[in-house]
Coordinates of C-alpha atoms and ligand atoms in Angstrom, one line a residue:
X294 CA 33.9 -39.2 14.9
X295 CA 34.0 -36.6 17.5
X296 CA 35.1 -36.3 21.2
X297 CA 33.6 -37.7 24.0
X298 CA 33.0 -34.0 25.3
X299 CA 29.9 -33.3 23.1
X300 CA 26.6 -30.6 23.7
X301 CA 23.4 -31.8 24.0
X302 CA 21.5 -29.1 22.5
X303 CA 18.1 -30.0 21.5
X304 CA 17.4 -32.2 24.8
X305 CA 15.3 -30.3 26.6
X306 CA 12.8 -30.6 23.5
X307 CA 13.5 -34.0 23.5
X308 CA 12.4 -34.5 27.2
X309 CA 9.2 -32.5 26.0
X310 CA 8.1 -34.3 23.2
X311 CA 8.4 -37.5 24.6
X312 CA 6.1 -37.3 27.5
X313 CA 3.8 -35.7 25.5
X314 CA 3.4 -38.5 22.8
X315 CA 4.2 -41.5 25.4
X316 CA -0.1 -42.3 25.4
X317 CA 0.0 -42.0 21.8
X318 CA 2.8 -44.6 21.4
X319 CA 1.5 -46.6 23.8
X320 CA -1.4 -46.9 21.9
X321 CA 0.1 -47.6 18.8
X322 CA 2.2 -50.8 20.8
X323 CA -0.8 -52.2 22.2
X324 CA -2.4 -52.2 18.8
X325 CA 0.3 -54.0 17.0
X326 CA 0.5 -56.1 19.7
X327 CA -3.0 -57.3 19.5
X328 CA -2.9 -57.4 16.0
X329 CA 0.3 -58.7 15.0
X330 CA 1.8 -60.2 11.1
X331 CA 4.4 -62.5 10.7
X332 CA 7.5 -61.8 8.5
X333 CA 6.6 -61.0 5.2
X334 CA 3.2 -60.3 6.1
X335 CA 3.2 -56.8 8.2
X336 CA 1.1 -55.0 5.2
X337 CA -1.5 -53.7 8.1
X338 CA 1.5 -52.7 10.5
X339 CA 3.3 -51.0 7.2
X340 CA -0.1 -49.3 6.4
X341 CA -0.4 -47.7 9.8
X342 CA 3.0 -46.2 9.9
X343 CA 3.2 -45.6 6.0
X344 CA -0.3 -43.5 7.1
X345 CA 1.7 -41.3 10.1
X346 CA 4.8 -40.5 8.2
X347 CA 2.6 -38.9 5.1
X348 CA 0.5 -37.3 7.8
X349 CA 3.7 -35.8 9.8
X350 CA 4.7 -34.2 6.3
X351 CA 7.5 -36.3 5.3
X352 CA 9.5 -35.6 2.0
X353 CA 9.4 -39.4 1.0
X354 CA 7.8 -42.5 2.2
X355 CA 8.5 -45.6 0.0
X356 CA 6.5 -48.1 0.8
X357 CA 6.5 -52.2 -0.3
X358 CA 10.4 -52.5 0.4
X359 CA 11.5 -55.8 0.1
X360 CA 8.1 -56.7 0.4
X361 CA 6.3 -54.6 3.4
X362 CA 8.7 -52.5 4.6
X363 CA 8.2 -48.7 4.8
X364 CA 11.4 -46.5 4.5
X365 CA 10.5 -42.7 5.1
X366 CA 12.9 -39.3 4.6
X367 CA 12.7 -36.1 6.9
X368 CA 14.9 -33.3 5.5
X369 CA 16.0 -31.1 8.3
X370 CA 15.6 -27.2 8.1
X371 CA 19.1 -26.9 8.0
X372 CA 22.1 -28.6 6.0
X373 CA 23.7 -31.7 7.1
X374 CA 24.6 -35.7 7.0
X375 CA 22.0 -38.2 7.1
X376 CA 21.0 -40.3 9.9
X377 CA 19.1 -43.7 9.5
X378 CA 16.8 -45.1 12.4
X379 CA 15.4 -48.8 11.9
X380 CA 12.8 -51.0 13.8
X381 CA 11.3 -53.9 12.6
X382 CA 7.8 -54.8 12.3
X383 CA 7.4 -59.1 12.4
X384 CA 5.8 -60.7 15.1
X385 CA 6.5 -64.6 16.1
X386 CA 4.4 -67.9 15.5
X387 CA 3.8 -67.7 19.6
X388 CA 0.6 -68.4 21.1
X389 CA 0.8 -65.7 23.4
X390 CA 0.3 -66.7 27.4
X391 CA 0.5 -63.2 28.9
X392 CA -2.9 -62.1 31.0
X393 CA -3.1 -58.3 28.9
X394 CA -6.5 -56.7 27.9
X395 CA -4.2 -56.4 24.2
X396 CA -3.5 -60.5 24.2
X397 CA -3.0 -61.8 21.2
X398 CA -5.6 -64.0 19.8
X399 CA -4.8 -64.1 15.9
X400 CA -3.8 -67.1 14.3
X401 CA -2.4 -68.0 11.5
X402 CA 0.3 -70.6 9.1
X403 CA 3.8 -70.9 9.4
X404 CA 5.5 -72.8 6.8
X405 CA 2.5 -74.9 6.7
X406 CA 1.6 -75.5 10.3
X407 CA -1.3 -73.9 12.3
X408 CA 0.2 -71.3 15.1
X409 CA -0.3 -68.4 17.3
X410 CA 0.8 -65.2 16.6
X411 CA 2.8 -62.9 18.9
X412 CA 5.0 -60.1 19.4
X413 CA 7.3 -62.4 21.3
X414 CA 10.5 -60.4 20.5
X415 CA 8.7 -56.9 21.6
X416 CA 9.2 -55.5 17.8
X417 CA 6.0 -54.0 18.3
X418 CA 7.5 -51.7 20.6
X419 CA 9.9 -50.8 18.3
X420 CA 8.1 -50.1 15.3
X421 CA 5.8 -47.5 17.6
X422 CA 8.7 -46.0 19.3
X423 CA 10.5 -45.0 16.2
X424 CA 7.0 -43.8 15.2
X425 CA 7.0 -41.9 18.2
X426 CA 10.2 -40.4 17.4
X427 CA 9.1 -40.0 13.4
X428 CA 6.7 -37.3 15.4
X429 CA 8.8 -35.7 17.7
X430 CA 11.2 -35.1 15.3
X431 CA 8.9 -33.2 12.6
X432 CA 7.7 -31.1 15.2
X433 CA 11.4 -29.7 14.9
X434 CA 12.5 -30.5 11.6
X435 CA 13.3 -26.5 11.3
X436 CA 16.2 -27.0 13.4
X437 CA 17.7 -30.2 12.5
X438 CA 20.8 -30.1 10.7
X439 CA 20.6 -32.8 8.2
X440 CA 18.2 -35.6 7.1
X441 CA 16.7 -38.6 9.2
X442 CA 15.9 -41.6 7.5
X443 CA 13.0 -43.9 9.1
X444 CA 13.6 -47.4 8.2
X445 CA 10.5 -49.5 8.9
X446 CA 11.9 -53.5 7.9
X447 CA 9.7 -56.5 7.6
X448 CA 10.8 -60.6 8.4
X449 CA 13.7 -59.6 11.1
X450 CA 12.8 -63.6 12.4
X451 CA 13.5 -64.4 8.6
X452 CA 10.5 -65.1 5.9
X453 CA 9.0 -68.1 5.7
X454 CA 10.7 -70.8 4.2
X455 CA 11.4 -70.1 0.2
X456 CA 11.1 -66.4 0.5
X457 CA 13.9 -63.5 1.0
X458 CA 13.0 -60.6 3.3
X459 CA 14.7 -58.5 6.1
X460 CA 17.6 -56.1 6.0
X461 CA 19.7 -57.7 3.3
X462 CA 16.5 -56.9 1.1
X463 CA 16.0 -53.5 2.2
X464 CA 19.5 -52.7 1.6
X465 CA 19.7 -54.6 -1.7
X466 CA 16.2 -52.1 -2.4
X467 CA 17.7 -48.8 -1.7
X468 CA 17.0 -48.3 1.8
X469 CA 20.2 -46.4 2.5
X470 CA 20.5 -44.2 -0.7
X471 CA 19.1 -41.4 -1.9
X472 CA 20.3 -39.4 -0.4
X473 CA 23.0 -42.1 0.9
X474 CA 23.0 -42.9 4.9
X475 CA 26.1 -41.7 6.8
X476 CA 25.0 -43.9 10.1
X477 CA 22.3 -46.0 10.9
X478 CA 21.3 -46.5 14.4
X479 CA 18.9 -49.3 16.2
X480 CA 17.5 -50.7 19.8
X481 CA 16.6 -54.0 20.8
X482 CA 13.9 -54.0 23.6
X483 CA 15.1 -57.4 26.1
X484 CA 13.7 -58.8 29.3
X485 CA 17.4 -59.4 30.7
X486 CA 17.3 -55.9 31.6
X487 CA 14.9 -53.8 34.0
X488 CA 13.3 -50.8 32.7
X489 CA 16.0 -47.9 32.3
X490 CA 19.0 -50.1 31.7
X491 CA 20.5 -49.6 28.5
X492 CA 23.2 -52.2 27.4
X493 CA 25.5 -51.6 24.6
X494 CA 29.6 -53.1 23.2
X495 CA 31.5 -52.3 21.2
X496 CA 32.7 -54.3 17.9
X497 CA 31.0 -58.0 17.5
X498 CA 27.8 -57.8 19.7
X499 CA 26.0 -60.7 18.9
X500 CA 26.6 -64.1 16.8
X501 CA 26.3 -64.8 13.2
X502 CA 23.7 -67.4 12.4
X503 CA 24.0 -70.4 10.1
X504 CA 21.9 -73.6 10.0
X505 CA 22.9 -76.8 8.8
X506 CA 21.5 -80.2 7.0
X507 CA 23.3 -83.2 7.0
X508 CA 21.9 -86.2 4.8
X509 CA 23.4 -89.3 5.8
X510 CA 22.8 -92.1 3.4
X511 CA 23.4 -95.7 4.7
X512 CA 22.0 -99.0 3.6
X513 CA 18.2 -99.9 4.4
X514 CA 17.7 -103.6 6.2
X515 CA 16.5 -105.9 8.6
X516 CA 17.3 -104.7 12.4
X517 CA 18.0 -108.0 12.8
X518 CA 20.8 -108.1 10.4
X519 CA 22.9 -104.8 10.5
X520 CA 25.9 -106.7 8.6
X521 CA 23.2 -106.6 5.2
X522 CA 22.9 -103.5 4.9
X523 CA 24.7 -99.6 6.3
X524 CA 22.9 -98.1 9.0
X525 CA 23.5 -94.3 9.3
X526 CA 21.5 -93.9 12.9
X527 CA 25.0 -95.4 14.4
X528 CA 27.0 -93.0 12.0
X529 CA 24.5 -90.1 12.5
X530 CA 25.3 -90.4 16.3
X531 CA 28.7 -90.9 15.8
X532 CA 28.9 -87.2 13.6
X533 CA 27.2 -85.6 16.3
X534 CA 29.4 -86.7 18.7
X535 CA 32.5 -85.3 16.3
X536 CA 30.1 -81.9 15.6
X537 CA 31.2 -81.4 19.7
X538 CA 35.0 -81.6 18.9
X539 CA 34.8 -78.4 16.3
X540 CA 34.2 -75.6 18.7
X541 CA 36.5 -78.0 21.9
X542 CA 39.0 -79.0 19.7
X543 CA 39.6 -77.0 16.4
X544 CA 38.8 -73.0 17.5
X545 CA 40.6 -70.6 19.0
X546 CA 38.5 -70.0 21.7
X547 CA 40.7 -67.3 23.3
X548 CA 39.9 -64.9 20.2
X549 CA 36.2 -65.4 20.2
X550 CA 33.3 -68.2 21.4
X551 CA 31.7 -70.1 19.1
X552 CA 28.8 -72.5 19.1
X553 CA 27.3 -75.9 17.2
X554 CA 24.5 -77.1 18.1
X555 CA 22.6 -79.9 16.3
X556 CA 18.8 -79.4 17.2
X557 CA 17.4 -82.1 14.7
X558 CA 17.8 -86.0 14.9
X559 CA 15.2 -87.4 12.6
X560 CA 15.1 -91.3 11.0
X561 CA 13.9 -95.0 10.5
X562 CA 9.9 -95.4 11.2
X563 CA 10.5 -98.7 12.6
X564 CA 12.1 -100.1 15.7
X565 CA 12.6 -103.5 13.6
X566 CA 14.3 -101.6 10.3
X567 CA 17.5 -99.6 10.1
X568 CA 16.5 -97.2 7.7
X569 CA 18.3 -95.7 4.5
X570 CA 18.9 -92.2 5.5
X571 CA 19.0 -89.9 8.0
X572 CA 18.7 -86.4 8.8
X573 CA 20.7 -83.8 11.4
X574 CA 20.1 -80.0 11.6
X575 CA 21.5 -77.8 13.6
X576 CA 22.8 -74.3 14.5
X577 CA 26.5 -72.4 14.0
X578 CA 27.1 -68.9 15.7
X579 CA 30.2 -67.2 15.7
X580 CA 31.8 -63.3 16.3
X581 CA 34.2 -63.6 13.9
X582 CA 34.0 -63.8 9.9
X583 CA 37.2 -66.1 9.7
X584 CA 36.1 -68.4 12.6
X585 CA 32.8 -68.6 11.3
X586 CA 34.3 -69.7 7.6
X587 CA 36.4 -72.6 9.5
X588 CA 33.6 -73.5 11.5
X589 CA 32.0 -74.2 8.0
X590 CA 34.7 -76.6 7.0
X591 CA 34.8 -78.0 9.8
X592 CA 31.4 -79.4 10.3
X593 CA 31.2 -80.4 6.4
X594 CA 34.9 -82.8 6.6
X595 CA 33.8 -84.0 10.2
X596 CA 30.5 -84.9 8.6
X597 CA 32.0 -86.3 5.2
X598 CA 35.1 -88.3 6.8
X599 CA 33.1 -89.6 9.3
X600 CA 30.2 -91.3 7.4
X601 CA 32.7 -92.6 5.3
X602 CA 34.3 -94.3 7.8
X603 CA 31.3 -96.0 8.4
X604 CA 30.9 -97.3 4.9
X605 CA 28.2 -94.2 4.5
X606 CA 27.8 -91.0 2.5
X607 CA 26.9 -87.6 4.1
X608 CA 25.9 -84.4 2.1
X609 CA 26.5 -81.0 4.0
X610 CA 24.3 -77.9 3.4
X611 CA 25.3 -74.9 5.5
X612 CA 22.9 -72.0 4.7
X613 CA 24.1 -68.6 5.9
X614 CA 21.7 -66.6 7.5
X615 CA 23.1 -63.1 9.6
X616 CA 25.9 -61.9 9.8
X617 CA 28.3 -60.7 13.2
X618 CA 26.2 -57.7 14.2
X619 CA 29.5 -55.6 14.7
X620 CA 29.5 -52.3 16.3
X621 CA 31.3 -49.9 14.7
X622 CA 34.4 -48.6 17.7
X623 CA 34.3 -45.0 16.8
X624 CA 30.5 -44.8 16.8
X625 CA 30.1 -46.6 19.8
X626 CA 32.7 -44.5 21.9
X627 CA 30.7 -41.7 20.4
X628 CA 27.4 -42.9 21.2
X629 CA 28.2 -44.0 24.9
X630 CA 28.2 -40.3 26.5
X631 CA 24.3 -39.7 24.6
X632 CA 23.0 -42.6 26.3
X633 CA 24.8 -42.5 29.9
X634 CA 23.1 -38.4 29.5
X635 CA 19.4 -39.5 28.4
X636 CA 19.6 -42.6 31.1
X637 CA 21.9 -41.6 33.7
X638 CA 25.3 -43.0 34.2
X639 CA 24.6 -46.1 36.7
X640 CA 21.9 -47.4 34.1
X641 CA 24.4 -47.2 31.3
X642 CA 26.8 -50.6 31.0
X643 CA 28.7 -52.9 28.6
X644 CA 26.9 -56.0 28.7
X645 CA 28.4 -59.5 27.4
X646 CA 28.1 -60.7 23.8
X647 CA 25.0 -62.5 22.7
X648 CA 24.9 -65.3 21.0
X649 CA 21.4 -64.7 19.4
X650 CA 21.5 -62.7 16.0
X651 CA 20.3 -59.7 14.1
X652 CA 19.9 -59.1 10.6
X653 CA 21.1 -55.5 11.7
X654 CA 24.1 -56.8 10.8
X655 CA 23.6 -55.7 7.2
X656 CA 23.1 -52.5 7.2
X657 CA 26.4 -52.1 9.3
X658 CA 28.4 -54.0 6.9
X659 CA 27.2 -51.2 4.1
X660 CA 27.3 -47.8 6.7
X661 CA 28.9 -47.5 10.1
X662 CA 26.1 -48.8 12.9
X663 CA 25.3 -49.1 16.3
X664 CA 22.9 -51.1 17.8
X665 CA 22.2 -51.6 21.8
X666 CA 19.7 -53.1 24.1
X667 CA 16.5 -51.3 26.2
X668 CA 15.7 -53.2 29.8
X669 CA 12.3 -53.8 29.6
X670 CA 11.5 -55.9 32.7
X671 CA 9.6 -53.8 35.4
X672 CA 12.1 -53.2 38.4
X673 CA 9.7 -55.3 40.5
X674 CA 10.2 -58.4 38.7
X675 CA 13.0 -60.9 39.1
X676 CA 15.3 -60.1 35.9
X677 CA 16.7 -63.8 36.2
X678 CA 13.3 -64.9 36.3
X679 CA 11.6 -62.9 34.2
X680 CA 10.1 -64.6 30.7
X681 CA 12.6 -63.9 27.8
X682 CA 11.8 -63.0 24.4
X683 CA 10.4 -65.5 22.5
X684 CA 8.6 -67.0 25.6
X685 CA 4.8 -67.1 24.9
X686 CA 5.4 -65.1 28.6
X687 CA 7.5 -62.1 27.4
X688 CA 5.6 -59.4 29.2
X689 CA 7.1 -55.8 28.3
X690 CA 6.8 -52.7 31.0
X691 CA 5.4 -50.1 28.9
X692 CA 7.6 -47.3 30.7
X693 CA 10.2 -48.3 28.1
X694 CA 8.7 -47.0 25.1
X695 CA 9.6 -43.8 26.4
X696 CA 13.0 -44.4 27.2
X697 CA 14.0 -45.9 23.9
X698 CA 12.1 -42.8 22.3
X699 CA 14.1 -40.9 24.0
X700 CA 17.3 -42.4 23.2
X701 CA 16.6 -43.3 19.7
X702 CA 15.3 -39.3 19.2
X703 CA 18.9 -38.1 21.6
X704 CA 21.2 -40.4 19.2
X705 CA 19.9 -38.7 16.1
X706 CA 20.0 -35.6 16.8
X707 CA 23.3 -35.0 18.7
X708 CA 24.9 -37.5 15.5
X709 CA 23.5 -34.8 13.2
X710 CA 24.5 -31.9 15.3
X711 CA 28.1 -33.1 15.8
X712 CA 28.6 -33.8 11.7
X713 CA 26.9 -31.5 9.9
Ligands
ZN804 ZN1 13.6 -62.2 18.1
ZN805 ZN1 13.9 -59.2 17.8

């Protein structure tokens, strides 16, 4: 990577073309907004930007990657490394709350149940910002040393239930070959930050994300005579009690926090009858990929021993879902300077990890990445008050399209400039 002490060449331009296109990617966000697709199902959104990238003249745009993602090429005039860019395109099953003239109204199924629709998580402003930077960099392709790679991605949420989608998709489908990606950079948009904040850290930034099933299978009877039969609501409570000792007891919690949550109770149908079996689910995050492999064992022999004491059987199933979204050191010291120039240095800080998760993750385990966070809560408004994504009130200020334009567009270009 390079020093810290880096030109800024092309800014200027960058400044230029951003104002200029902010109406048109406002437009764009407000369209997606009011009509947005759940993972999996973003073939309109795909269309749209599929459309712009062949109409700004790019070399390639492959489109149906892992299953609606859209991954366009821009060849720079001059020789070079390759960038990648990436924004996702799913929206939420949210029944959106927020007074807008672009609400939401769709409606649609998720695994099964009726549900609102919503760009809770503001990935509608991404997916029109990096259009908006697809633009202002094609009107200067001439210049730029090296090749940008757009990478549109479907299902960040995750698919619904017995599909695949996302970034391990998109990865496992060629989305950073050909010609192969020497650094991929993305932005999250978040409400815990006012408009012109950027956030960023360096190595794990948020959690990896697993879920959990236990079955535990007792002994169905009377609720009037436990001693006949093995009821597994008593040992179900008891290994959700012991779930609170793996994090308290068992992890090193001066290398890296850690987090198990069970979210599901569900048994019996009866208050008179203990019931046969019982279900828990629940949640593991780590930062770490050998905490997170202990946290593993440790919820499956808590789970195990402990219905067997109780003369019950547990099975464990721990799916693994994302990975520790890790930036990479070098990058991220390198990065640092291009933001603190585009936003200004008091609107620039390291912000604390996040135990949410990102299936960014993947493309940084296959290429060096960095991925940080846009404010985009309207300085007027309370930032410990204001509705967080995923609320059915996440309200975005618009004036941060621009911004992450702006700092998606300054990334790429100074990355390119500084390695070709
Ligand atoms: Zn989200
Ligand atoms: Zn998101």
């Amino acid at each position: 990577m390079n020093a810290p002490d880096k030109a800024f060449s092309l800014d200027p331009r960058i400044a230029e073309g951003a104002d200029r296109l902010e109406p048109k990617v406002v437009a764009w966000r407000r369209d997606f907004h009011q009509n947005p697709e759940l993972g999996n199902r973003e073939t309109r959104t795909a269309r749209i930007v599929a459309d712009h990238l062949r109409k700004l003249g790019f070399d390639e745009v492959r489109e149906q990657v892992a299953t609606t993602g859209v991954v366009g090429t821009l060849k720079g005039g001059r020789p070079g490394p390759v960038v990648a860019l990436r924004a996702d395109m799913d929206a939420l099953p949210v029944t959106e709350q927020v007074d807008v003239p672009f609400a939401s109204k769709v409606r649609s199924q998720w695994n099964g149940q009726d549900c609102g629709v919503m760009h809770a998580c503001g990935h509608d402003a991404h997916t029109s910002i990096l259009m908006g930077v697809a633009e202002l960099l094609a009107g200067m392709r001439a210049e730029i040393p090296g090749t940008v790679r757009f990478i549109f991605q479907p299902a960040e949420e995750t698919p619904p239930i017995g599909e695949v989608g996302g970034a391990k998709v998109m990865v496992e489908q060629g989305c950073l070959q050909g010609p192969k990606v020497d650094a991929i950079f993305g932005l999250h948009i978040t409400s815990v930050l006012g408009t012109g904040q950027v956030g960023y850290r360096s190595g794990p930034l948020m959690a990896s994300a697993d879920d959990f099933r236990v079955f535990i299978r007792g002994s169905q009877t009377h609720a009037a005579m436990p001693w006949r039969g093995i009821d597994p609501i008593v040992v179900g409570a008891q290994i959700v009690l012991g779930l609170q000792t793996v994090v308290s007891r068992h992890m090193n919690i001066t290398k890296e926090p850690s987090i198990v949550t069970v979210g599901v109770f569900q048994g019996g149908v009866r208050h008179n009858i203990i019931p046969d079996e019982v279900k828990l689910e629940g949640t593991i995050r780590s930062f770490d990929e050998g905490q997170r492999s202990e946290l593993h064992e440790h919820v499956k022999r808590i789970s195990e021993m402990m219905a067997q004491a109780g003369g019950a059987s547990a099975r464990v199933h721990i799916h693994r879902w994302y990975d520790v979204t890790v930036n990479d050191p070098g990058l991220t010291e390198w990065s640092a300077p291009t933001l603190r120039h585009i936003a200004g240095d008091a609107n620039v800080n390291v912000v604390d990890k996040v135990c949410g998760s990102e299936d960014f993750s993947f493309y940084q385990k296959a290429v060096p990445g960095f991925f940080f966070f846009v404010g985009c809560t309207h300085p007027d408004r309370d930032l410990a008050t204001a509705a967080p994504n995923h609320s059915p009130r996440f309200h975005v200020d618009e004036a941060c399209l621009k911004h992450g334009m702006k700092l998606l567009s300054a990334l790429a270009l100074d990355w390119l400039a500084a390695n070709a």
